[in-house]
Coordinates of C-alpha atoms (C1' of nucleotides) in Angstrom, one line a residue:
Chain M
M1 CA 147.1 154.6 67.4
S2 CA 150.1 156.1 65.9
S3 CA 152.4 154.8 63.4
G4 CA 154.5 154.6 66.7
E5 CA 152.8 153.4 68.5
L6 CA 152.5 150.3 66.4
E7 CA 156.0 149.8 65.7
V8 CA 156.6 149.9 69.4
L9 CA 154.1 147.6 70.2
N10 CA 155.5 145.0 67.4
K11 CA 158.7 145.5 68.6
M12 CA 158.3 144.1 71.7
G13 CA 156.4 141.2 70.2
R14 CA 158.2 138.7 69.3
R15 CA 157.5 136.1 65.6
V16 CA 157.4 132.5 66.5
T17 CA 156.4 129.7 64.5
V18 CA 154.0 126.9 66.3
H19 CA 153.6 123.5 64.8
R20 CA 150.6 121.5 64.2
G21 CA 150.0 119.3 67.6
Q22 CA 152.6 121.7 69.2
T23 CA 150.7 123.3 72.4
L24 CA 151.1 127.5 72.8
M25 CA 149.9 127.1 76.6
W26 CA 148.4 125.5 78.4
E27 CA 144.9 125.4 81.0
G28 CA 146.2 126.0 84.3
D29 CA 149.9 127.8 83.8
D30 CA 150.5 131.3 85.3
S31 CA 149.1 133.7 82.5
S32 CA 153.2 135.2 81.0
L33 CA 152.8 135.0 77.7
V34 CA 149.4 136.7 75.6
A35 CA 149.8 136.7 71.8
N36 CA 148.5 137.8 68.4
V37 CA 147.3 135.4 65.3
I38 CA 149.2 136.0 62.2
E39 CA 148.9 132.8 60.1
G40 CA 147.2 129.8 60.2
V41 CA 144.3 128.2 63.0
L42 CA 144.6 127.5 66.4
K43 CA 142.4 125.5 69.3
L44 CA 141.3 126.6 72.7
S45 CA 140.3 123.7 75.1
T46 CA 139.6 122.7 78.2
S47 CA 140.5 119.1 79.4
T48 CA 138.1 117.5 82.8
A49 CA 139.7 115.8 85.0
D50 CA 139.6 112.3 83.6
G51 CA 140.8 113.6 80.4
R52 CA 137.1 114.4 77.8
E53 CA 138.4 117.6 75.8
Q54 CA 136.2 120.3 74.4
I55 CA 137.7 122.7 72.6
V56 CA 135.9 126.4 73.2
G57 CA 137.6 128.5 70.4
V58 CA 138.9 128.9 67.5
V59 CA 141.2 131.7 66.4
Y60 CA 142.4 132.4 63.2
P61 CA 144.7 135.1 61.8
S62 CA 145.0 139.0 63.1
D63 CA 142.6 137.1 66.2
F64 CA 144.1 138.2 70.0
I65 CA 145.2 134.7 72.7
G66 CA 146.4 134.7 76.2
R67 CA 145.4 136.8 78.9
P68 CA 146.4 140.3 79.6
F69 CA 145.1 141.4 83.1
G70 CA 144.7 138.2 85.0
S71 CA 147.7 135.4 85.9
T72 CA 146.2 131.9 85.1
T73 CA 145.1 131.0 81.9
H74 CA 141.9 129.5 82.0
H75 CA 141.7 126.7 78.5
S76 CA 145.5 125.2 76.2
V77 CA 146.3 127.5 73.4
T78 CA 147.6 124.0 70.9
A79 CA 148.4 124.4 66.5
L80 CA 145.4 123.1 64.6
S81 CA 148.1 124.2 61.1
D82 CA 151.0 125.2 61.2
A83 CA 151.3 129.2 63.0
R84 CA 152.7 131.9 62.8
V85 CA 152.4 134.4 65.7
C86 CA 153.2 137.7 68.0
L87 CA 154.8 136.5 71.5
F88 CA 153.9 139.3 74.4
T89 CA 155.5 138.7 77.1
R90 CA 151.8 139.5 79.6
S91 CA 153.3 142.2 81.5
A92 CA 154.9 143.9 79.1
F93 CA 152.1 143.8 76.9
D94 CA 150.4 145.1 79.9
E95 CA 151.8 148.0 80.5
F96 CA 151.5 148.7 77.0
A97 CA 148.3 148.7 76.8
R98 CA 147.6 150.5 80.3
E99 CA 149.3 153.4 78.6
H100 CA 147.1 153.1 75.2
P101 CA 143.5 153.5 75.0
E102 CA 143.2 152.6 71.5
L103 CA 144.2 149.8 72.4
E104 CA 142.2 148.7 75.4
H105 CA 139.6 149.8 72.8
K106 CA 140.3 147.6 70.5
L107 CA 140.5 144.9 72.8
L108 CA 137.7 145.1 74.4
Q109 CA 135.7 145.0 71.5
R110 CA 137.2 142.0 70.1
T111 CA 136.8 140.3 73.5
L112 CA 132.8 141.8 73.2
T113 CA 132.8 139.9 70.1
E114 CA 134.6 136.4 71.5
L115 CA 132.2 136.1 74.3
D116 CA 128.5 136.6 72.0
R117 CA 130.2 133.9 69.9
A118 CA 131.1 131.4 72.8
R119 CA 128.2 132.6 74.6
H120 CA 125.8 131.3 71.2
W121 CA 128.3 128.1 70.9
M122 CA 126.7 127.1 74.3
L123 CA 123.1 127.3 72.4
L124 CA 124.8 124.8 69.9
L125 CA 126.5 122.0 72.7
G126 CA 123.4 123.2 75.6
R127 CA 119.9 122.7 72.9
K128 CA 121.5 121.3 69.9
S129 CA 121.0 117.7 68.2
A130 CA 123.3 115.8 66.9
S131 CA 122.8 116.9 63.6
E132 CA 121.8 120.3 63.7
R133 CA 125.3 121.1 65.2
V134 CA 127.4 119.6 63.0
A135 CA 125.3 121.5 59.6
T136 CA 126.2 124.5 61.8
F137 CA 129.9 124.2 62.3
L138 CA 129.8 123.5 58.8
L139 CA 127.7 126.9 57.8
E140 CA 129.6 129.0 60.4
M141 CA 132.6 127.5 59.3
S142 CA 132.2 128.5 55.6
Q143 CA 130.8 132.2 56.9
R144 CA 134.3 132.2 58.7
L145 CA 136.2 131.3 55.6
A146 CA 134.3 133.6 53.8
E147 CA 135.3 136.9 56.0
A148 CA 138.7 135.6 56.5
S149 CA 139.7 135.5 52.5
C150 CA 137.0 139.2 52.5
S151 CA 135.8 137.5 48.9
G152 CA 133.6 139.9 48.9
P153 CA 130.4 140.7 48.6
A154 CA 129.7 137.0 49.1
D155 CA 129.6 136.4 52.7
M156 CA 129.7 133.0 51.6
V157 CA 132.7 129.7 50.4
S158 CA 131.0 126.8 49.3
R159 CA 134.1 125.1 49.1
F160 CA 136.6 125.2 51.9
D161 CA 138.9 123.0 53.8
L162 CA 138.2 121.3 57.2
P163 CA 141.1 123.0 59.2
L164 CA 139.6 120.4 62.2
T165 CA 140.7 116.7 62.3
R166 CA 137.1 114.1 63.0
Q167 CA 138.3 114.0 66.7
Q168 CA 139.0 117.7 67.1
M169 CA 135.1 118.9 65.5
A170 CA 133.5 115.8 68.0
D171 CA 135.8 117.8 70.0
L172 CA 134.1 121.2 70.0
L173 CA 130.7 120.1 69.1
G174 CA 130.8 117.4 72.3
L175 CA 129.5 114.3 69.8
T176 CA 132.0 111.7 69.8
I177 CA 133.9 111.3 66.2
E178 CA 131.6 108.5 65.6
T179 CA 128.5 110.5 65.1
V180 CA 130.5 113.7 63.8
S181 CA 131.5 111.1 61.2
R182 CA 127.5 109.4 60.4
Q183 CA 125.5 113.0 60.4
L184 CA 128.0 114.2 57.4
T185 CA 127.1 110.6 55.7
R186 CA 123.6 111.1 56.0
L187 CA 124.3 115.7 54.8
R188 CA 126.0 113.8 52.2
Q189 CA 124.3 111.1 51.5
A190 CA 120.5 113.5 51.7
G191 CA 122.6 115.8 49.0
I192 CA 123.2 118.9 51.1
I193 CA 126.7 118.9 50.8
D194 CA 129.4 117.1 48.9
L195 CA 132.8 115.5 50.6
P196 CA 135.1 115.3 47.6
D197 CA 138.3 114.1 50.4
R198 CA 138.7 114.6 53.7
R199 CA 139.1 117.6 54.6
A200 CA 136.9 119.0 52.0
V201 CA 133.4 120.3 52.0
V202 CA 131.8 120.9 49.9
I203 CA 127.7 123.1 50.5
L204 CA 125.4 121.8 48.0
D205 CA 122.0 123.0 49.1
Q206 CA 122.5 126.2 51.1
A207 CA 118.6 126.2 52.3
A208 CA 118.9 122.6 53.2
M209 CA 121.4 123.4 55.3
E210 CA 120.8 126.1 57.3
D211 CA 117.4 124.3 58.1
A212 CA 119.3 121.1 58.7
A213 CA 121.2 123.5 61.9
G214 CA 117.7 124.5 63.2
L215 CA 117.6 128.1 61.4
A216 CA 114.1 126.8 60.7
Chain K
M1 CA 137.8 157.1 88.3
S2 CA 137.6 160.4 90.2
S3 CA 134.3 160.6 92.1
G4 CA 133.5 163.7 89.9
E5 CA 133.3 161.6 86.9
L6 CA 131.8 159.0 89.0
E7 CA 129.1 161.5 89.9
V8 CA 129.0 162.4 86.6
L9 CA 128.5 158.6 85.2
N10 CA 125.6 158.1 87.9
K11 CA 123.1 161.1 86.9
M12 CA 123.5 159.9 83.1
G13 CA 121.5 156.1 84.4
R14 CA 118.0 155.7 85.2
R15 CA 117.3 154.0 88.4
V16 CA 114.5 151.3 87.3
T17 CA 113.1 148.5 89.2
V18 CA 112.6 145.0 87.3
H19 CA 109.8 142.7 88.5
R20 CA 110.4 139.1 88.5
G21 CA 110.1 137.6 85.2
Q22 CA 109.8 140.8 83.4
T23 CA 112.4 141.5 80.7
L24 CA 114.8 144.3 80.6
M25 CA 116.2 143.6 76.6
W26 CA 114.3 141.4 74.2
E27 CA 117.7 138.4 72.1
G28 CA 117.9 140.0 68.3
D29 CA 117.1 143.9 69.9
D30 CA 119.6 146.9 68.6
S31 CA 121.3 147.1 71.5
S32 CA 119.9 151.0 72.9
L33 CA 121.0 150.2 76.1
V34 CA 123.3 148.5 78.9
A35 CA 123.1 148.7 82.7
N36 CA 124.9 148.1 86.1
V37 CA 122.7 145.8 87.9
I38 CA 122.1 147.0 91.5
E39 CA 120.7 144.4 93.2
G40 CA 119.0 141.3 92.4
V41 CA 120.2 138.4 89.7
L42 CA 119.4 137.8 85.8
K43 CA 119.1 136.2 83.7
L44 CA 120.4 136.2 80.3
S45 CA 119.3 133.6 77.1
T46 CA 119.0 133.1 73.8
S47 CA 117.0 130.5 71.8
T48 CA 116.6 127.9 69.1
A49 CA 114.5 129.7 66.3
D50 CA 111.8 126.2 67.2
G51 CA 111.8 128.0 71.0
R52 CA 113.9 125.9 72.7
E53 CA 116.1 128.2 75.3
Q54 CA 119.5 128.4 76.9
I55 CA 120.8 130.1 79.3
V56 CA 123.9 131.9 78.9
G57 CA 124.5 133.8 82.0
V58 CA 123.4 134.8 85.3
V59 CA 124.4 138.2 86.2
Y60 CA 124.6 139.3 90.0
P61 CA 124.8 142.8 92.1
S62 CA 127.8 144.9 89.8
D63 CA 127.3 142.4 86.9
F64 CA 126.8 144.9 84.1
I65 CA 124.2 144.0 81.4
G66 CA 124.2 144.7 77.7
R67 CA 126.0 145.7 74.7
P68 CA 128.2 148.5 74.8
F69 CA 129.6 149.4 71.2
G70 CA 127.3 147.0 68.9
S71 CA 124.5 147.2 67.0
T72 CA 121.8 144.4 67.8
T73 CA 121.7 142.7 71.7
H74 CA 123.0 139.0 71.2
H75 CA 120.8 137.4 74.1
S76 CA 117.8 138.0 75.9
V77 CA 117.6 139.5 79.7
T78 CA 115.7 138.6 82.6
A79 CA 114.7 139.9 86.2
L80 CA 114.4 136.3 88.0
S81 CA 114.2 138.2 91.2
D82 CA 113.0 141.8 91.6
A83 CA 115.8 144.2 90.4
R84 CA 117.6 146.8 90.4
V85 CA 119.4 148.3 87.5
C86 CA 120.7 151.3 86.7
L87 CA 120.2 151.7 82.8
F88 CA 122.3 153.7 80.9
T89 CA 121.0 155.1 77.3
R90 CA 124.1 152.8 74.8
S91 CA 125.5 156.0 73.2
A92 CA 125.4 158.1 76.4
F93 CA 126.9 154.8 77.9
D94 CA 129.4 155.0 74.8
E95 CA 130.8 158.0 75.2
F96 CA 131.3 158.6 78.2
A97 CA 133.8 155.3 77.9
R98 CA 135.4 155.9 75.2
E99 CA 136.5 159.7 77.0
H100 CA 137.0 157.4 80.6
P101 CA 139.9 154.8 79.8
E102 CA 139.7 153.8 83.8
L103 CA 135.9 152.6 83.1
E104 CA 136.9 151.0 79.6
H105 CA 139.7 149.1 81.5
K106 CA 137.6 147.9 84.0
L107 CA 134.6 147.3 81.6
L108 CA 138.1 145.2 80.0
Q109 CA 139.3 143.1 83.0
R110 CA 134.7 142.1 83.3
T111 CA 134.0 140.8 79.9
L112 CA 137.7 138.5 80.5
T113 CA 136.9 137.6 83.4
E114 CA 133.5 136.9 81.6
L115 CA 134.4 135.0 78.3
D116 CA 136.5 132.6 81.1
R117 CA 133.2 131.9 82.8
A118 CA 131.8 131.0 79.4
R119 CA 134.3 129.0 78.0
H120 CA 134.0 127.0 81.2
W121 CA 131.2 126.1 81.3
M122 CA 131.3 125.1 77.9
L123 CA 133.0 122.1 79.4
L124 CA 130.2 121.2 81.4
L125 CA 127.4 121.6 78.0
G126 CA 129.5 119.8 75.8
R127 CA 131.6 117.1 78.1
K128 CA 129.6 116.6 81.0
S129 CA 126.8 114.2 82.9
A130 CA 123.8 115.1 83.5
S131 CA 124.6 114.6 87.4
E132 CA 128.3 116.3 86.2
R133 CA 126.2 118.9 85.8
V134 CA 124.3 119.6 88.5
A135 CA 126.3 119.1 91.0
T136 CA 128.4 121.2 89.3
F137 CA 125.6 124.0 89.3
L138 CA 125.3 123.8 92.8
L139 CA 128.7 124.2 94.0
E140 CA 129.1 127.3 91.8
M141 CA 126.4 128.4 93.4
S142 CA 127.8 127.9 97.0
Q143 CA 130.7 130.2 95.3
R144 CA 129.4 132.5 94.3
L145 CA 126.8 133.9 96.6
A146 CA 129.0 133.6 99.0
E147 CA 131.3 135.7 97.3
A148 CA 128.5 138.2 96.8
S149 CA 127.5 137.7 100.6
C150 CA 131.6 138.1 101.6
S151 CA 131.2 135.7 103.9
G152 CA 135.1 136.5 105.2
P153 CA 137.4 134.0 104.1
A154 CA 135.2 130.5 103.2
D155 CA 134.8 130.9 100.1
M156 CA 131.4 128.5 99.8
V157 CA 128.3 128.4 102.2
S158 CA 126.8 125.0 102.4
R159 CA 123.2 126.2 103.5
F160 CA 121.9 128.5 100.3
D161 CA 118.4 129.7 98.3
L162 CA 118.5 129.0 94.8
P163 CA 117.0 131.6 92.3
L164 CA 116.4 129.6 89.4
T165 CA 113.5 127.5 89.3
R166 CA 114.0 123.7 88.2
Q167 CA 113.6 125.0 84.3
Q168 CA 115.5 127.9 84.2
M169 CA 118.5 125.1 85.9
A170 CA 117.3 122.9 83.8
D171 CA 117.6 125.3 81.1
L172 CA 121.2 126.7 82.3
L173 CA 122.5 123.4 82.5
G174 CA 120.9 121.9 79.1
L175 CA 118.6 119.3 80.4
T176 CA 115.0 118.8 81.0
I177 CA 113.2 119.6 84.1
E178 CA 112.5 115.7 85.1
T179 CA 116.4 115.6 84.7
V180 CA 117.1 117.9 86.9
S181 CA 114.3 117.2 89.7
R182 CA 116.0 113.0 89.3
Q183 CA 119.9 114.3 89.3
L184 CA 118.6 116.6 92.8
T185 CA 116.6 113.4 94.7
R186 CA 119.9 111.5 94.0
L187 CA 121.7 113.9 95.3
R188 CA 119.9 114.0 98.4
Q189 CA 119.4 109.6 98.3
A190 CA 123.4 110.0 98.3
G191 CA 123.7 111.7 101.8
I192 CA 124.8 114.3 100.0
I193 CA 123.0 117.4 100.0
D194 CA 119.5 118.2 101.6
L195 CA 116.9 119.9 100.3
P196 CA 115.2 121.5 102.5
D197 CA 112.4 123.6 100.6
R198 CA 111.9 123.4 97.3
R199 CA 114.8 127.0 96.7
A200 CA 116.9 125.5 99.7
V201 CA 119.6 123.3 99.1
V202 CA 122.6 122.4 101.9
I203 CA 125.4 121.1 100.9
L204 CA 126.5 118.5 104.0
D205 CA 129.7 116.8 101.9
Q206 CA 131.8 119.2 100.3
A207 CA 134.5 116.1 98.8
A208 CA 131.4 114.1 97.7
M209 CA 130.2 117.1 96.0
E210 CA 133.0 118.0 94.5
D211 CA 133.4 114.5 93.2
A212 CA 130.3 114.0 91.8
A213 CA 130.4 117.4 89.8
G214 CA 133.9 115.6 88.0
L215 CA 136.8 117.7 90.2
A216 CA 137.7 113.9 90.8
Chain W
dC1 C1' 155.3 97.6 50.2
dG2 C1' 153.6 98.0 55.2
dA3 C1' 152.4 101.3 59.0
dC4 C1' 149.9 104.0 60.8
dA5 C1' 146.2 107.5 62.0
dC6 C1' 141.9 108.7 60.6
dG7 C1' 138.0 108.0 58.7
dT8 C1' 133.1 105.2 58.1
dT9 C1' 130.0 101.3 59.4
dG10 C1' 127.8 98.6 62.0
dA11 C1' 125.5 96.6 66.5
dT12 C1' 125.1 96.8 71.1
dG13 C1' 123.8 99.8 75.8
dT14 C1' 123.1 104.0 78.3
dT15 C1' 121.8 108.4 79.3
dA16 C1' 119.0 111.5 79.5
dG17 C1' 114.4 113.1 77.1
dT18 C1' 109.6 112.5 76.1
dC19 C1' 105.1 111.5 77.8
dA20 C1' 101.6 111.2 82.0
dA21 C1' 100.4 111.0 86.5
dC22 C1' 100.5 112.5 90.2
dT23 C1' 101.8 115.3 94.9
dT24 C1' 102.9 120.2 96.4
dT25 C1' 103.1 124.4 96.8
dG26 C1' 101.6 129.2 97.3
dG27 C1' 98.3 132.3 96.4
dT28 C1' 93.2 134.1 95.8
dG29 C1' 88.7 134.9 96.7
dG30 C1' 84.8 133.5 98.8
Chain Z
dC1 C1' 89.9 131.0 107.3
dC2 C1' 89.4 127.6 104.7
dA3 C1' 88.5 125.7 99.8
dC4 C1' 90.5 126.0 95.3
dC5 C1' 93.3 126.4 91.7
dA6 C1' 97.4 127.0 89.0
dA7 C1' 102.6 126.7 88.9
dA8 C1' 106.2 123.7 90.6
dG9 C1' 108.4 119.9 91.6
dT10 C1' 108.4 114.4 91.4
dT11 C1' 108.2 110.2 90.3
dG12 C1' 107.6 106.1 87.3
dA13 C1' 107.1 103.6 82.2
dC14 C1' 108.6 103.6 77.9
dT15 C1' 111.5 105.8 73.9
dA16 C1' 114.8 108.4 71.3
dA17 C1' 119.2 109.7 70.9
dC18 C1' 124.0 109.5 70.9
dA19 C1' 127.8 106.6 72.8
dT20 C1' 130.8 102.9 73.5
dC21 C1' 132.7 98.7 71.1
dA22 C1' 134.4 96.4 67.7
dA23 C1' 135.0 95.6 62.6
dC24 C1' 136.6 96.8 58.4
dG25 C1' 138.2 100.5 55.1
dT26 C1' 141.3 104.8 52.6
dG27 C1' 144.9 107.7 51.8
dT28 C1' 150.1 109.1 53.5
dC29 C1' 155.2 108.4 54.0
dG30 C1' 158.2 107.0 55.4

DNA sequence: CGACACGTTGATGTTAGTCAACTTTGGTGG
DNA sequence: CCACCAAAGTTGACTAACATCAACGTGTCG
């Protein structure tokens, strides 16, 4: 896209700050807004009628949120950290996108990647044990944070801070908070990871970790 | 798209018949083909290194399969029934799509819908009990078959044939074959469904079914 | 300092998985 | 046509894994 077009798109958007814990969109709402993440981390989640929650996605800077070309939002969007997003009304965004195939193409590629990611997560939820889930999660987190921080060709970071509480990890992994805690303890006691404080994780043994994740 | 363009697209594609059980694409393969389903039902699946399988999607006529604009296929595609598909080489399809924004738009919409569907399934895999999973599956199947058969405004069919074996249902629901069988028996004994033969299902009590699915 | 949210650990319960026997179905060839 | 066989499905007994319930740290912020 030309820089002129990008400028127009930028003007259409409204920069908004969202505080940790604040919900930007609600499951089942009319889909009247879409947005781009500028800074921070947010979760996408759905719940059963009786309140059990499942996190269905975690979005990082440059990721897209909301449901263009559709009338309802199928999951809630909540900030996991303080975040800044660029908000568009759906109608304006849809119209702009229809006129700019380049943008639609970008969006299509991202959506295809997200779909692959979601389907891959289904394998974890449907078929992996609690310990495999926790190990897989930590590995993936280290990879995504490495990608985000562009820390050169080394595609892993061995120390990082979790943007999630134990409860949120449980909601993402389809487990309970106690099970997550116990599995983390097990990995620590096995000398595979270290947990310097409650947000930090250090991966000490990459190979053992991949093994524990069921990538045997 | 104009009928002329559609004709070109159609000529690009090669009609292929796939027999039940035959695999069209393998997880991890180079993504060199994409296709449109003309007739039949196919599954998308991934497996862990040690062979546990998870079905991550079921596709019906008019659905799209394969990974355009990406180099590897992230899941296998296998025919659940004899099927006919319209096959394209990925390079030819990608090129054609880039030149036809209308096609890309259509594809984007479908992909967004698939993503919503996949994320909704994550709630089932992460948070629902075995009986809720089976009930949810049967309800969704009846809805999708109703949509497909365009049986008027009534958006449910109460009797239908499953395109899946018990093992495949288990792989889709993240359960074992025995658990699926037991839950079906439970629903039958409760008078909520009938199972005239091993492929057929009759939903006798829609409300009880929705209740059992956790849509309380 | 104290309150509260977050996290860990232990004891116990429940659900679904495992292992095994058995039944039904559908297809094949004598 | 029927006997036989393999594949699919069901059922039961037992087990393992995770959830639940409950008590007990720990760090943070007023």
